[in-house]
Amino acid sequence: MKFNCKELAEIYFGPAELEGRLHHKRSHKSGFKERWFKLRYNFLFYHNTNEFGQADGIQPSGVIILENCNIKPDVVRESCFAFSIVFNDEPQKCHILSGRSESQIEQWMNAIKQASYGYWRSQLIVLQQILCNKTGKDPLLMYPRNKDLLRVGTEVICSGDVWQQ
């Protein structure tokens, strides 16, 4: 995925869903480094930290795009409160994050899981199915922008094309 600096800056400078200090380690590196993290939409920005534990500088050191990944608790020698971000298409490029408490790690794991487009899409499908079962109508097909769509089972048909759901 490619982004330019202006697009990322616009995303970065908005209010964070969650931000704070965590220790970060990539799977191929040997030690943890303290970083300041900021979660905004499905972007996890991180900064180097200064001697006071705050973000060092205005620009982030890097960004992790939270799509097509799994978040799971992890056990590492250096910390008993840790979790990992593992990408489905590149499992060797794992990020391990650790914090000061179990509640802090749970808060980060929940926020990161809910940040992805895939999570919200799955929630939409579940709610759509519940409403369809209760009303007998697909709620997404009741609005004008969806009027040319026809749902047959799990397939959506539009102008002769078929999309699998």
CSV table of N, CA and C in Angstrom, one decimal:
chain,number,residue,atom,x,y,z
A,1,MET,N,0.8,-1.2,0.0
A,1,MET,CA,0.0,0.0,0.0
A,1,MET,C,0.9,1.2,0.0
A,2,LYS,N,0.5,2.2,-0.8
A,2,LYS,CA,1.4,3.4,-0.9
A,2,LYS,C,0.6,4.6,-0.4
A,3,PHE,N,1.2,5.5,0.3
A,3,PHE,CA,0.7,6.7,0.8
A,3,PHE,C,1.7,7.8,0.6
A,4,ASN,N,1.3,9.0,0.5
A,4,ASN,CA,2.2,10.1,0.4
A,4,ASN,C,2.3,10.8,1.8
A,5,CYS,N,3.3,11.6,2.0
A,5,CYS,CA,3.5,12.2,3.4
A,5,CYS,C,2.3,13.1,3.7
A,6,LYS,N,1.7,13.8,2.8
A,6,LYS,CA,0.6,14.7,3.1
A,6,LYS,C,-0.6,13.9,3.6
A,7,GLU,N,-0.9,12.8,2.9
A,7,GLU,CA,-2.0,12.0,3.4
A,7,GLU,C,-1.8,11.5,4.8
A,8,LEU,N,-0.6,10.9,5.0
A,8,LEU,CA,-0.3,10.4,6.4
A,8,LEU,C,-0.4,11.5,7.4
A,9,ALA,N,0.1,12.7,7.1
A,9,ALA,CA,0.1,13.8,8.0
A,9,ALA,C,-1.3,14.2,8.4
A,10,GLU,N,-2.2,14.2,7.4
A,10,GLU,CA,-3.6,14.6,7.7
A,10,GLU,C,-4.2,13.6,8.7
A,11,ILE,N,-3.9,12.3,8.4
A,11,ILE,CA,-4.4,11.3,9.3
A,11,ILE,C,-3.8,11.4,10.7
A,12,TYR,N,-2.5,11.5,10.8
A,12,TYR,CA,-1.8,11.5,12.0
A,12,TYR,C,-2.2,12.7,13.0
A,13,PHE,N,-2.4,13.9,12.4
A,13,PHE,CA,-2.6,15.0,13.3
A,13,PHE,C,-4.1,15.1,13.8
A,14,GLY,N,-4.9,14.2,13.5
A,14,GLY,CA,-6.3,14.1,14.1
A,14,GLY,C,-6.2,13.5,15.5
A,15,PRO,N,-7.4,13.5,16.2
A,15,PRO,CA,-7.4,12.9,17.5
A,15,PRO,C,-7.2,11.4,17.5
A,16,ALA,N,-6.5,10.9,18.5
A,16,ALA,CA,-6.2,9.5,18.6
A,16,ALA,C,-7.3,8.7,19.2
A,17,GLU,N,-7.5,7.5,18.8
A,17,GLU,CA,-8.4,6.6,19.5
A,17,GLU,C,-7.7,6.1,20.8
A,18,LEU,N,-6.4,5.9,20.7
A,18,LEU,CA,-5.6,5.5,21.9
A,18,LEU,C,-4.2,5.9,21.6
A,19,GLU,N,-3.5,6.4,22.7
A,19,GLU,CA,-2.1,6.7,22.5
A,19,GLU,C,-1.4,6.5,23.9
A,20,GLY,N,-0.1,6.1,23.8
A,20,GLY,CA,0.6,5.9,25.0
A,20,GLY,C,1.9,5.2,24.7
A,21,ARG,N,2.6,5.0,25.8
A,21,ARG,CA,4.0,4.4,25.8
A,21,ARG,C,3.9,2.9,25.8
A,22,LEU,N,4.6,2.2,24.9
A,22,LEU,CA,4.7,0.8,24.9
A,22,LEU,C,6.2,0.4,24.5
A,23,HIS,N,6.5,-0.8,24.8
A,23,HIS,CA,7.8,-1.3,24.3
A,23,HIS,C,7.6,-2.1,23.0
A,24,HIS,N,8.4,-1.9,22.0
A,24,HIS,CA,8.2,-2.4,20.7
A,24,HIS,C,9.4,-3.3,20.3
A,25,LYS,N,9.2,-4.4,19.7
A,25,LYS,CA,10.2,-5.2,19.1
A,25,LYS,C,9.7,-5.9,17.9
A,26,ARG,N,10.6,-5.9,16.8
A,26,ARG,CA,10.2,-6.6,15.6
A,26,ARG,C,10.8,-8.0,15.8
A,27,SER,N,10.2,-9.0,15.1
A,27,SER,CA,10.5,-10.4,15.3
A,27,SER,C,12.0,-10.7,15.0
A,28,HIS,N,12.6,-10.0,14.1
A,28,HIS,CA,13.9,-10.2,13.6
A,28,HIS,C,15.0,-9.4,14.4
A,29,LYS,N,14.5,-8.6,15.4
A,29,LYS,CA,15.4,-7.8,16.2
A,29,LYS,C,15.6,-8.4,17.6
A,30,SER,N,16.6,-8.0,18.3
A,30,SER,CA,16.9,-8.7,19.5
A,30,SER,C,16.3,-8.1,20.8
A,31,GLY,N,16.1,-6.8,20.8
A,31,GLY,CA,15.6,-6.2,22.1
A,31,GLY,C,14.5,-5.2,21.9
A,32,PHE,N,13.8,-4.9,23.0
A,32,PHE,CA,12.7,-4.0,22.9
A,32,PHE,C,13.2,-2.6,23.0
A,33,LYS,N,12.4,-1.7,22.4
A,33,LYS,CA,12.7,-0.2,22.5
A,33,LYS,C,11.4,0.5,22.9
A,34,GLU,N,11.6,1.4,23.8
A,34,GLU,CA,10.4,2.2,24.2
A,34,GLU,C,10.0,3.1,23.1
A,35,ARG,N,8.7,3.1,22.8
A,35,ARG,CA,8.1,4.0,21.7
A,35,ARG,C,6.9,4.6,22.2
A,36,TRP,N,6.5,5.7,21.7
A,36,TRP,CA,5.2,6.4,21.9
A,36,TRP,C,4.3,6.0,20.7
A,37,PHE,N,3.2,5.4,21.0
A,37,PHE,CA,2.3,4.9,20.0
A,37,PHE,C,1.0,5.7,19.9
A,38,LYS,N,0.5,5.9,18.7
A,38,LYS,CA,-0.8,6.6,18.5
A,38,LYS,C,-1.6,5.9,17.5
A,39,LEU,N,-2.8,5.4,17.9
A,39,LEU,CA,-3.7,4.7,17.1
A,39,LEU,C,-4.7,5.7,16.5
A,40,ARG,N,-4.7,5.7,15.2
A,40,ARG,CA,-5.7,6.6,14.5
A,40,ARG,C,-6.2,5.8,13.3
A,41,TYR,N,-7.5,5.5,13.3
A,41,TYR,CA,-8.2,4.7,12.3
A,41,TYR,C,-7.5,3.3,12.3
A,42,ASN,N,-7.0,2.9,11.2
A,42,ASN,CA,-6.3,1.6,11.1
A,42,ASN,C,-4.8,1.8,10.9
A,43,PHE,N,-4.3,2.9,11.4
A,43,PHE,CA,-2.9,3.3,11.4
A,43,PHE,C,-2.3,3.3,12.8
A,44,LEU,N,-1.3,2.6,13.1
A,44,LEU,CA,-0.6,2.6,14.4
A,44,LEU,C,0.7,3.3,14.2
A,45,PHE,N,0.8,4.6,14.5
A,45,PHE,CA,2.0,5.4,14.4
A,45,PHE,C,2.9,5.2,15.6
A,46,TYR,N,4.2,5.3,15.4
A,46,TYR,CA,5.0,5.2,16.6
A,46,TYR,C,6.2,6.2,16.5
A,47,HIS,N,6.6,6.7,17.6
A,47,HIS,CA,7.7,7.7,17.8
A,47,HIS,C,8.8,7.1,18.6
A,48,ASN,N,10.0,7.6,18.4
A,48,ASN,CA,11.1,7.4,19.4
A,48,ASN,C,10.6,8.2,20.7
A,49,THR,N,11.1,7.9,21.8
A,49,THR,CA,10.8,8.6,23.0
A,49,THR,C,12.0,9.4,23.5
A,50,ASN,N,11.7,10.5,24.2
A,50,ASN,CA,12.7,11.3,24.8
A,50,ASN,C,13.0,10.9,26.2
A,51,GLU,N,13.8,11.6,27.0
A,51,GLU,CA,14.2,11.1,28.3
A,51,GLU,C,13.0,11.2,29.3
A,52,PHE,N,11.9,11.9,28.9
A,52,PHE,CA,10.7,12.0,29.8
A,52,PHE,C,9.7,11.0,29.4
A,53,GLY,N,9.9,10.1,28.4
A,53,GLY,CA,9.0,9.1,27.9
A,53,GLY,C,7.9,9.6,27.0
A,54,GLN,N,8.1,10.9,26.5
A,54,GLN,CA,7.1,11.4,25.6
A,54,GLN,C,7.6,11.3,24.1
A,55,ALA,N,6.7,11.5,23.2
A,55,ALA,CA,7.1,11.4,21.8
A,55,ALA,C,8.2,12.4,21.5
A,56,ASP,N,9.2,11.9,20.8
A,56,ASP,CA,10.4,12.8,20.4
A,56,ASP,C,10.2,13.3,19.0
A,57,GLY,N,9.9,14.6,18.9
A,57,GLY,CA,9.7,15.2,17.6
A,57,GLY,C,8.3,15.2,17.1
A,58,ILE,N,8.0,15.9,16.1
A,58,ILE,CA,6.7,16.0,15.5
A,58,ILE,C,6.3,14.8,14.6
A,59,GLN,N,7.3,14.4,13.8
A,59,GLN,CA,7.0,13.3,12.8
A,59,GLN,C,7.2,12.0,13.5
A,60,PRO,N,6.3,11.0,13.2
A,60,PRO,CA,6.5,9.7,13.7
A,60,PRO,C,7.7,9.0,13.0
A,61,SER,N,8.2,8.0,13.8
A,61,SER,CA,9.3,7.2,13.2
A,61,SER,C,8.9,6.2,12.2
A,62,GLY,N,7.6,5.8,12.4
A,62,GLY,CA,7.1,4.8,11.5
A,62,GLY,C,5.6,4.6,11.7
A,63,VAL,N,5.0,3.7,10.9
A,63,VAL,CA,3.6,3.4,10.9
A,63,VAL,C,3.3,2.0,10.6
A,64,ILE,N,2.4,1.4,11.3
A,64,ILE,CA,2.0,0.0,11.0
A,64,ILE,C,0.5,0.1,10.5
A,65,ILE,N,0.3,-0.4,9.3
A,65,ILE,CA,-1.1,-0.5,8.8
A,65,ILE,C,-1.8,-1.7,9.3
A,66,LEU,N,-2.8,-1.6,10.0
A,66,LEU,CA,-3.5,-2.7,10.7
A,66,LEU,C,-4.6,-3.4,9.9
A,67,GLU,N,-4.2,-3.9,8.8
A,67,GLU,CA,-5.1,-4.7,7.9
A,67,GLU,C,-4.5,-6.0,7.7
A,68,ASN,N,-5.4,-7.0,7.5
A,68,ASN,CA,-4.9,-8.4,7.2
A,68,ASN,C,-3.9,-8.9,8.2
A,69,CYS,N,-4.2,-8.7,9.5
A,69,CYS,CA,-3.3,-9.1,10.6
A,69,CYS,C,-4.1,-9.7,11.7
A,70,ASN,N,-3.4,-10.4,12.6
A,70,ASN,CA,-4.0,-11.0,13.8
A,70,ASN,C,-3.3,-10.4,15.0
A,71,ILE,N,-4.1,-10.2,16.0
A,71,ILE,CA,-3.6,-9.7,17.3
A,71,ILE,C,-3.8,-10.7,18.3
A,72,LYS,N,-2.7,-11.1,19.0
A,72,LYS,CA,-2.8,-12.2,20.0
A,72,LYS,C,-1.9,-12.0,21.1
A,73,PRO,N,-2.3,-12.4,22.3
A,73,PRO,CA,-1.4,-12.3,23.5
A,73,PRO,C,-0.1,-13.1,23.2
A,74,ASP,N,1.0,-12.6,23.8
A,74,ASP,CA,2.3,-13.2,23.5
A,74,ASP,C,3.0,-13.3,24.8
A,75,VAL,N,3.9,-14.2,24.9
A,75,VAL,CA,4.7,-14.4,26.1
A,75,VAL,C,6.2,-14.3,25.7
A,76,VAL,N,6.8,-13.3,26.2
A,76,VAL,CA,8.3,-13.1,25.9
A,76,VAL,C,9.0,-13.0,27.2
A,77,ARG,N,10.3,-13.3,27.1
A,77,ARG,CA,11.1,-13.4,28.3
A,77,ARG,C,11.2,-12.0,29.0
A,78,GLU,N,11.3,-11.0,28.2
A,78,GLU,CA,11.5,-9.6,28.8
A,78,GLU,C,10.2,-9.0,29.5
A,79,SER,N,9.0,-9.5,29.1
A,79,SER,CA,7.8,-9.0,29.7
A,79,SER,C,6.7,-10.0,29.8
A,80,CYS,N,6.0,-10.0,30.8
A,80,CYS,CA,4.8,-10.9,30.9
A,80,CYS,C,3.6,-10.3,30.4
A,81,PHE,N,3.6,-9.0,30.1
A,81,PHE,CA,2.4,-8.3,29.5
A,81,PHE,C,2.8,-7.9,28.1
A,82,ALA,N,2.4,-8.8,27.1
A,82,ALA,CA,2.8,-8.5,25.7
A,82,ALA,C,1.8,-9.1,24.8
A,83,PHE,N,1.8,-8.5,23.6
A,83,PHE,CA,0.9,-9.1,22.5
A,83,PHE,C,1.7,-8.9,21.2
A,84,SER,N,1.2,-9.6,20.2
A,84,SER,CA,1.9,-9.5,18.9
A,84,SER,C,0.9,-9.2,17.8
A,85,ILE,N,1.4,-8.5,16.8
A,85,ILE,CA,0.7,-8.2,15.6
A,85,ILE,C,1.4,-9.0,14.5
A,86,VAL,N,0.6,-10.0,13.9
A,86,VAL,CA,1.2,-10.9,12.9
A,86,VAL,C,0.4,-10.7,11.6
A,87,PHE,N,1.1,-10.4,10.5
A,87,PHE,CA,0.4,-10.2,9.3
A,87,PHE,C,0.2,-11.5,8.5
A,88,ASN,N,-1.0,-11.7,8.0
A,88,ASN,CA,-1.4,-13.0,7.3
A,88,ASN,C,-0.5,-13.3,6.1
A,89,ASP,N,-0.1,-12.2,5.4
A,89,ASP,CA,0.7,-12.5,4.2
A,89,ASP,C,2.2,-12.5,4.4
A,90,GLU,N,2.6,-12.0,5.6
A,90,GLU,CA,4.0,-12.0,5.9
A,90,GLU,C,4.2,-12.3,7.4
A,91,PRO,N,4.0,-13.5,7.8
A,91,PRO,CA,4.0,-13.9,9.2
A,91,PRO,C,5.4,-13.7,9.9
A,92,GLN,N,6.4,-13.7,9.1
A,92,GLN,CA,7.8,-13.4,9.6
A,92,GLN,C,8.0,-12.0,10.0
A,93,LYS,N,7.2,-11.1,9.6
A,93,LYS,CA,7.3,-9.6,9.9
A,93,LYS,C,6.3,-9.3,11.1
A,94,CYS,N,6.6,-9.9,12.2
A,94,CYS,CA,5.7,-9.8,13.4
A,94,CYS,C,6.2,-8.6,14.2
A,95,HIS,N,5.3,-7.9,14.9
A,95,HIS,CA,5.6,-6.8,15.8
A,95,HIS,C,5.2,-7.3,17.2
A,96,ILE,N,6.0,-7.2,18.2
A,96,ILE,CA,5.7,-7.6,19.5
A,96,ILE,C,5.7,-6.3,20.4
A,97,LEU,N,4.6,-6.1,21.1
A,97,LEU,CA,4.4,-4.9,21.9
A,97,LEU,C,4.2,-5.3,23.3
A,98,SER,N,4.8,-4.6,24.3
A,98,SER,CA,4.7,-5.0,25.7
A,98,SER,C,4.3,-3.7,26.5
A,99,GLY,N,3.6,-3.9,27.6
A,99,GLY,CA,3.3,-2.8,28.4
A,99,GLY,C,3.5,-3.1,29.9
A,100,ARG,N,2.9,-2.2,30.7
A,100,ARG,CA,3.2,-2.3,32.2
A,100,ARG,C,2.2,-3.1,32.9
A,101,SER,N,1.0,-3.4,32.3
A,101,SER,CA,0.0,-4.2,33.0
A,101,SER,C,-0.9,-4.9,32.0
A,102,GLU,N,-1.5,-5.9,32.6
A,102,GLU,CA,-2.4,-6.7,31.8
A,102,GLU,C,-3.6,-5.9,31.2
A,103,SER,N,-4.1,-5.0,32.0
A,103,SER,CA,-5.2,-4.1,31.6
A,103,SER,C,-4.8,-3.2,30.5
A,104,GLN,N,-3.6,-2.7,30.5
A,104,GLN,CA,-3.1,-1.8,29.5
A,104,GLN,C,-3.0,-2.6,28.2
A,105,ILE,N,-2.5,-3.8,28.2
A,105,ILE,CA,-2.3,-4.6,27.0
A,105,ILE,C,-3.7,-5.0,26.5
A,106,GLU,N,-4.6,-5.4,27.3
A,106,GLU,CA,-6.0,-5.7,26.9
A,106,GLU,C,-6.6,-4.5,26.2
A,107,GLN,N,-6.4,-3.3,26.7
A,107,GLN,CA,-7.0,-2.1,26.1
A,107,GLN,C,-6.4,-1.9,24.7
A,108,TRP,N,-5.1,-2.0,24.6
A,108,TRP,CA,-4.4,-1.9,23.3
A,108,TRP,C,-4.9,-3.0,22.3
A,109,MET,N,-4.9,-4.2,22.8
A,109,MET,CA,-5.4,-5.3,21.9
A,109,MET,C,-6.8,-5.1,21.4
A,110,ASN,N,-7.7,-4.7,22.2
A,110,ASN,CA,-9.1,-4.4,21.8
A,110,ASN,C,-9.2,-3.3,20.8
A,111,ALA,N,-8.5,-2.2,21.1
A,111,ALA,CA,-8.5,-1.0,20.2
A,111,ALA,C,-7.9,-1.4,18.9
A,112,ILE,N,-6.8,-2.1,18.8
A,112,ILE,CA,-6.2,-2.5,17.5
A,112,ILE,C,-7.1,-3.4,16.8
A,113,LYS,N,-7.7,-4.4,17.4
A,113,LYS,CA,-8.6,-5.3,16.7
A,113,LYS,C,-9.8,-4.6,16.1
A,114,GLN,N,-10.3,-3.6,16.8
A,114,GLN,CA,-11.4,-2.8,16.3
A,114,GLN,C,-11.0,-1.7,15.3
A,115,ALA,N,-9.8,-1.6,15.0
A,115,ALA,CA,-9.3,-0.5,14.1
A,115,ALA,C,-9.4,-0.9,12.7
A,116,SER,N,-9.4,-2.2,12.4
A,116,SER,CA,-9.3,-2.7,11.0
A,116,SER,C,-10.6,-2.6,10.3
A,117,TYR,N,-10.5,-2.4,9.0
A,117,TYR,CA,-11.7,-2.4,8.1
A,117,TYR,C,-12.4,-3.8,8.2
A,118,GLY,N,-11.6,-4.9,8.2
A,118,GLY,CA,-12.1,-6.2,8.3
A,118,GLY,C,-13.0,-6.5,9.5
A,119,TYR,N,-12.6,-5.9,10.6
A,119,TYR,CA,-13.4,-6.0,11.8
A,119,TYR,C,-14.8,-5.4,11.6
A,120,TRP,N,-14.8,-4.2,11.1
A,120,TRP,CA,-16.1,-3.5,10.9
A,120,TRP,C,-16.9,-4.1,9.9
A,121,ARG,N,-16.3,-4.6,8.8
A,121,ARG,CA,-17.0,-5.4,7.8
A,121,ARG,C,-17.7,-6.6,8.4
A,122,SER,N,-17.0,-7.3,9.2
A,122,SER,CA,-17.6,-8.5,9.8
A,122,SER,C,-18.7,-8.2,10.7
A,123,GLN,N,-18.6,-7.0,11.5
A,123,GLN,CA,-19.7,-6.6,12.3
A,123,GLN,C,-20.9,-6.2,11.5
A,124,LEU,N,-20.7,-5.5,10.3
A,124,LEU,CA,-21.8,-5.2,9.4
A,124,LEU,C,-22.5,-6.4,8.9
A,125,ILE,N,-21.8,-7.4,8.5
A,125,ILE,CA,-22.4,-8.7,8.0
A,125,ILE,C,-23.2,-9.3,9.1
A,126,VAL,N,-22.7,-9.4,10.3
A,126,VAL,CA,-23.5,-10.0,11.4
A,126,VAL,C,-24.8,-9.2,11.7
A,127,LEU,N,-24.7,-7.9,11.8
A,127,LEU,CA,-25.9,-7.1,12.0
A,127,LEU,C,-26.9,-7.2,10.8
A,128,GLN,N,-26.3,-7.2,9.6
A,128,GLN,CA,-27.2,-7.3,8.4
A,128,GLN,C,-27.9,-8.6,8.5
A,129,GLN,N,-27.3,-9.7,8.8
A,129,GLN,CA,-27.9,-11.0,8.9
A,129,GLN,C,-29.0,-11.0,10.0
A,130,ILE,N,-28.7,-10.4,11.2
A,130,ILE,CA,-29.7,-10.4,12.2
A,130,ILE,C,-30.9,-9.6,11.8
A,131,LEU,N,-30.7,-8.5,11.2
A,131,LEU,CA,-31.9,-7.7,10.7
A,131,LEU,C,-32.7,-8.4,9.6
A,132,CYS,N,-31.9,-9.0,8.7
A,132,CYS,CA,-32.6,-9.8,7.6
A,132,CYS,C,-33.4,-10.9,8.2
A,133,ASN,N,-32.9,-11.6,9.2
A,133,ASN,CA,-33.7,-12.7,9.8
A,133,ASN,C,-34.9,-12.2,10.6
A,134,LYS,N,-34.8,-11.0,11.2
A,134,LYS,CA,-36.0,-10.5,11.9
A,134,LYS,C,-37.0,-9.9,11.0
A,135,THR,N,-36.6,-9.2,9.9
A,135,THR,CA,-37.5,-8.4,9.1
A,135,THR,C,-37.9,-9.1,7.8
A,136,GLY,N,-37.0,-10.1,7.4
A,136,GLY,CA,-37.2,-10.7,6.1
A,136,GLY,C,-36.7,-9.9,4.9
A,137,LYS,N,-36.1,-8.7,5.2
A,137,LYS,CA,-35.5,-7.9,4.2
A,137,LYS,C,-34.1,-7.5,4.5
A,138,ASP,N,-33.3,-7.4,3.5
A,138,ASP,CA,-31.9,-7.0,3.7
A,138,ASP,C,-31.9,-5.5,3.9
A,139,PRO,N,-31.4,-5.0,5.1
A,139,PRO,CA,-31.5,-3.5,5.3
A,139,PRO,C,-30.6,-2.7,4.4
A,140,LEU,N,-29.5,-3.3,3.8
A,140,LEU,CA,-28.7,-2.6,2.9
A,140,LEU,C,-29.3,-2.4,1.6
A,141,LEU,N,-30.2,-3.2,1.2
A,141,LEU,CA,-30.8,-3.1,-0.1
A,141,LEU,C,-32.1,-2.2,-0.1
A,142,MET,N,-32.4,-1.6,1.1
A,142,MET,CA,-33.6,-0.8,1.2
A,142,MET,C,-33.3,0.7,0.9
A,143,TYR,N,-32.0,1.0,0.6
A,143,TYR,CA,-31.6,2.4,0.3
A,143,TYR,C,-31.4,2.6,-1.2
A,144,PRO,N,-31.6,3.8,-1.7
A,144,PRO,CA,-31.5,4.0,-3.1
A,144,PRO,C,-30.2,3.7,-3.8
A,145,ARG,N,-29.1,4.0,-3.1
A,145,ARG,CA,-27.8,3.7,-3.7
A,145,ARG,C,-27.6,2.2,-3.9
A,146,ASN,N,-28.3,1.4,-3.2
A,146,ASN,CA,-28.2,-0.1,-3.3
A,146,ASN,C,-29.3,-0.7,-4.1
A,147,LYS,N,-30.1,0.1,-4.8
A,147,LYS,CA,-31.4,-0.3,-5.4
A,147,LYS,C,-31.2,-1.3,-6.5
A,148,ASP,N,-30.0,-1.3,-7.3
A,148,ASP,CA,-29.8,-2.2,-8.4
A,148,ASP,C,-29.2,-3.5,-7.9
A,149,LEU,N,-29.0,-3.7,-6.7
A,149,LEU,CA,-28.4,-4.9,-6.1
A,149,LEU,C,-29.5,-6.0,-5.8
A,150,LEU,N,-29.2,-7.2,-6.0
A,150,LEU,CA,-30.1,-8.3,-5.7
A,150,LEU,C,-29.3,-9.3,-4.9
A,151,ARG,N,-29.8,-9.7,-3.7
A,151,ARG,CA,-29.1,-10.6,-2.9
A,151,ARG,C,-29.8,-12.0,-3.1
A,152,VAL,N,-29.0,-13.0,-3.5
A,152,VAL,CA,-29.4,-14.4,-3.6
A,152,VAL,C,-28.5,-15.2,-2.7
A,153,GLY,N,-29.0,-15.6,-1.6
A,153,GLY,CA,-28.2,-16.4,-0.6
A,153,GLY,C,-27.0,-15.5,-0.1
A,154,THR,N,-25.8,-16.0,-0.4
A,154,THR,CA,-24.7,-15.2,0.0
A,154,THR,C,-24.1,-14.4,-1.1
A,155,GLU,N,-24.7,-14.4,-2.3
A,155,GLU,CA,-24.2,-13.7,-3.5
A,155,GLU,C,-25.0,-12.4,-3.7
A,156,VAL,N,-24.3,-11.4,-4.1
A,156,VAL,CA,-24.9,-10.1,-4.4
A,156,VAL,C,-24.7,-10.0,-5.9
A,157,ILE,N,-25.9,-9.7,-6.6
A,157,ILE,CA,-25.9,-9.6,-8.1
A,157,ILE,C,-26.1,-8.2,-8.4
A,158,CYS,N,-25.3,-7.7,-9.4
A,158,CYS,CA,-25.5,-6.3,-9.8
A,158,CYS,C,-25.2,-6.2,-11.3
A,159,SER,N,-26.1,-5.8,-12.1
A,159,SER,CA,-26.0,-5.6,-13.5
A,159,SER,C,-25.3,-6.8,-14.2
A,160,GLY,N,-25.7,-8.0,-13.8
A,160,GLY,CA,-25.2,-9.2,-14.4
A,160,GLY,C,-23.9,-9.7,-13.8
A,161,ASP,N,-23.3,-9.0,-13.0
A,161,ASP,CA,-22.0,-9.4,-12.3
A,161,ASP,C,-22.4,-10.1,-11.0
A,162,VAL,N,-21.5,-11.0,-10.6
A,162,VAL,CA,-21.8,-11.7,-9.3
A,162,VAL,C,-20.6,-11.5,-8.4
A,163,TRP,N,-20.9,-11.0,-7.2
A,163,TRP,CA,-19.8,-10.8,-6.2
A,163,TRP,C,-20.0,-11.8,-5.1
A,164,GLN,N,-19.0,-12.5,-4.7
A,164,GLN,CA,-19.2,-13.4,-3.5
A,164,GLN,C,-19.0,-12.6,-2.2
A,165,GLN,N,-19.8,-12.9,-1.3
A,165,GLN,CA,-19.7,-12.1,0.0
A,165,GLN,C,-18.7,-12.8,0.9
